[in-house]
mmCIF file of C-alpha atoms in Angstrom:
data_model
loop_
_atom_site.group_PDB
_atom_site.id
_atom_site.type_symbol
_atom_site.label_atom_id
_atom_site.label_comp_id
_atom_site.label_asym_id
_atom_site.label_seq_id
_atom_site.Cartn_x
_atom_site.Cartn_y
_atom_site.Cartn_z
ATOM 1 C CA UNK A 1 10.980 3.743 4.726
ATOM 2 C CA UNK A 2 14.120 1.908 6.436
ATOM 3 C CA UNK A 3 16.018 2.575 3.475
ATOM 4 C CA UNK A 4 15.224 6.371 3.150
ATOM 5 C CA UNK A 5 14.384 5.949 -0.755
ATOM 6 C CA UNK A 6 17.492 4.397 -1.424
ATOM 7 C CA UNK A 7 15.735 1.709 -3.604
ATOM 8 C CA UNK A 8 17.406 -0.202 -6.486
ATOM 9 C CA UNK A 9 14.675 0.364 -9.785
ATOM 10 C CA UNK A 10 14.272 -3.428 -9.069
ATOM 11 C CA UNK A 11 12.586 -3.397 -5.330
ATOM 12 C CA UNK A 12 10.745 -0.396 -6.393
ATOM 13 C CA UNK A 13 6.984 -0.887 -5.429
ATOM 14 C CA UNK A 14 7.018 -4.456 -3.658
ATOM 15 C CA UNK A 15 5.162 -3.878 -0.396
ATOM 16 C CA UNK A 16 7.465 -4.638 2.478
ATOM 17 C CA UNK A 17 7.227 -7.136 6.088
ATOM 18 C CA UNK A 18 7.803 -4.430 8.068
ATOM 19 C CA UNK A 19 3.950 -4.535 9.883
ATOM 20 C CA UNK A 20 1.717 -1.312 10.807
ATOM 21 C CA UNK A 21 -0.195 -2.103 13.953
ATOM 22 C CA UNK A 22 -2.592 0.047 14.913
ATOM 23 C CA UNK A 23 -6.761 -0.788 16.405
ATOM 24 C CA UNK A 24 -7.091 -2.458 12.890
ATOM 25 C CA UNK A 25 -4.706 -5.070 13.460
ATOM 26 C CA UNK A 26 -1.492 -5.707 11.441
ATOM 27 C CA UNK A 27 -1.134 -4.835 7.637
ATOM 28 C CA UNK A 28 1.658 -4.725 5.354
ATOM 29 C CA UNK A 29 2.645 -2.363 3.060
ATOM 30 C CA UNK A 30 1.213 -4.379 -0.660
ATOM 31 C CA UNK A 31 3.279 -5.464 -3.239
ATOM 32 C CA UNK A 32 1.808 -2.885 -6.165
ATOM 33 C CA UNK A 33 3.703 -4.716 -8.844
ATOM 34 C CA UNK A 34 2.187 -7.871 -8.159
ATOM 35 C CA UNK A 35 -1.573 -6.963 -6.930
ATOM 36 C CA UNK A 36 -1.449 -4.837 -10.431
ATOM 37 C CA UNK A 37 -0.712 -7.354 -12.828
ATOM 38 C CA UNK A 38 -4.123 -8.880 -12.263
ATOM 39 C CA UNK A 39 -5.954 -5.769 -12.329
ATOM 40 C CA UNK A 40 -7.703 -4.191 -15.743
ATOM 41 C CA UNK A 41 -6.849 -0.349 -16.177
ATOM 42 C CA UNK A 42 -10.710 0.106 -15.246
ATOM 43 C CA UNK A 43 -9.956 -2.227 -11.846
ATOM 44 C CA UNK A 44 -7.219 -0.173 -10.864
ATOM 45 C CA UNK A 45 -8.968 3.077 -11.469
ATOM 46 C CA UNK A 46 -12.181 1.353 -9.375
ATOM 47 C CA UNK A 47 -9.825 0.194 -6.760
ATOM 48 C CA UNK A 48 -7.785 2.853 -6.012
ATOM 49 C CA UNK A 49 -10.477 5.011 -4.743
ATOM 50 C CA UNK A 50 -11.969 2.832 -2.482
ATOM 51 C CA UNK A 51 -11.029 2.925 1.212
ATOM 52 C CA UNK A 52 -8.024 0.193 2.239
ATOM 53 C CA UNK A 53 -6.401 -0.111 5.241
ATOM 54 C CA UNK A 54 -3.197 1.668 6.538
ATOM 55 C CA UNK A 55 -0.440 1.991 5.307
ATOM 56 C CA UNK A 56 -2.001 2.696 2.048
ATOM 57 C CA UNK A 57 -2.758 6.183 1.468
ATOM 58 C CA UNK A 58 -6.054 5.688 0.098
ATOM 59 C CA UNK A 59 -7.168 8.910 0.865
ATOM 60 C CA UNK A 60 -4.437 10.655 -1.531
ATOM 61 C CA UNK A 61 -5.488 7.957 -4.428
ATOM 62 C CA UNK A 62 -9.473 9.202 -4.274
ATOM 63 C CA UNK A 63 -8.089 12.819 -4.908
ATOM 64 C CA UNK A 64 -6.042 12.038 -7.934
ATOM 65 C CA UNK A 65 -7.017 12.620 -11.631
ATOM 66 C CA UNK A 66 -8.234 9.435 -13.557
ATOM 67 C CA UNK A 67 -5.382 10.378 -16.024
ATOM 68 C CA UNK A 68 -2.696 10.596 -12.788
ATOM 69 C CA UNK A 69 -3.891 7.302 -11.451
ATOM 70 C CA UNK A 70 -3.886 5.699 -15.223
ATOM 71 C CA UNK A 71 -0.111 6.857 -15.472
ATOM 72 C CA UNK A 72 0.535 4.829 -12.171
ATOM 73 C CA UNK A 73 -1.072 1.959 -13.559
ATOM 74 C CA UNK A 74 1.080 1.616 -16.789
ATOM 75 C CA UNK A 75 3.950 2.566 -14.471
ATOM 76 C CA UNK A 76 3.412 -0.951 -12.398
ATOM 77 C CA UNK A 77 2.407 -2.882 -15.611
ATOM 78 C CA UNK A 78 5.882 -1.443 -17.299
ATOM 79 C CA UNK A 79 7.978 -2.367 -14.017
ATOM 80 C CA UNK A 80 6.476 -5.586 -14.252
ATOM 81 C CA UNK A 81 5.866 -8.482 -11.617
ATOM 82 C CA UNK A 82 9.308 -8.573 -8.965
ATOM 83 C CA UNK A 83 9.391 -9.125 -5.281
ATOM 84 C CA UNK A 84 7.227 -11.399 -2.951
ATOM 85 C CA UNK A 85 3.742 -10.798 -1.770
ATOM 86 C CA UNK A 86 2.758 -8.965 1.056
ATOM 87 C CA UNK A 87 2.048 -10.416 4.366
ATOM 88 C CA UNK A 88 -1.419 -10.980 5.527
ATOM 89 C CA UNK A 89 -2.813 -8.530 7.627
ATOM 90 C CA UNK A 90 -3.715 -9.786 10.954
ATOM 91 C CA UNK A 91 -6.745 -8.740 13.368
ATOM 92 C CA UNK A 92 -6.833 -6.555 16.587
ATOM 93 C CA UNK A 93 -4.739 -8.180 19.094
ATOM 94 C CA UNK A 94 -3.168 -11.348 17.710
ATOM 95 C CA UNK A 95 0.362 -11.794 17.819
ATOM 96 C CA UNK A 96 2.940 -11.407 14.438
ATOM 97 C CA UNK A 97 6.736 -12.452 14.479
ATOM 98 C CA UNK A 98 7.349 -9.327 11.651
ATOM 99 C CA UNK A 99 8.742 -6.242 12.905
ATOM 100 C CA UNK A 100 6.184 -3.704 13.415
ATOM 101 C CA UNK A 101 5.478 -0.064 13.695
ATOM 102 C CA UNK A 102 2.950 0.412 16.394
ATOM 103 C CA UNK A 103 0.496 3.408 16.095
ATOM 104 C CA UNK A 104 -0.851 4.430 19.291
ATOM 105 C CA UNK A 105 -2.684 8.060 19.990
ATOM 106 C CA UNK A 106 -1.189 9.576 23.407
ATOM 107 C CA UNK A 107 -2.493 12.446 25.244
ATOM 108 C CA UNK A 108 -5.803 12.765 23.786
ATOM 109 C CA UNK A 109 -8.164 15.844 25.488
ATOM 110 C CA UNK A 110 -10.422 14.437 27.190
#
């Protein structure tokens, strides 16, 4: 997101340490070339329509065609392993030294 796509084929796809902080706690965007690698086609398919925390679009991933999310998966297995994995996502009110995007909801209606 910092970069505004302007991602060298290389970094494409490894997570970043950039945090999302939100009532959740603190996750990471996931390295997708790494968690991938040990994942069967059948895993991936399984796992990408289950419900994951932000920043993860999981939502989008339920939606998609078995033959869409398939395409992904040979995408990440073709790209291969690169890049470092994510940090781990931290609980509700503890402390990180990453840089963080902070998700609060304002002006609710009461």
């Amino acid at each position: 997101m910092q970069a505004a796509g302007q991602i060298p084929e290389e970094q494409w796809l490894t997570g970043g340490a950039v945090g999302f902080q939100g009532p959740w706690g603190t996750t990471y965007p996931n390295n997708l070339r790494l968690y991938a690698q040990h994942l069967t086609e059948a895993q991936w398919l399984a796992r990408a329509r289950q419900p994951m925390r932000p920043p993860m679009p999981w939502f989008n991933l339920r939606e998609m065609t078995d033959e869409d999310l398939t395409a992904m998966y040979h995408h990440l297995q073709a790209l291969g392993p690169a890049g470092t994995p994510a940090p781990a996502a931290v609980g509700p009110e503890m402390a990180v030294d990453t840089a963080s995007i902070e998700f609060v909801v304002k002006n609710l209606p009461n």
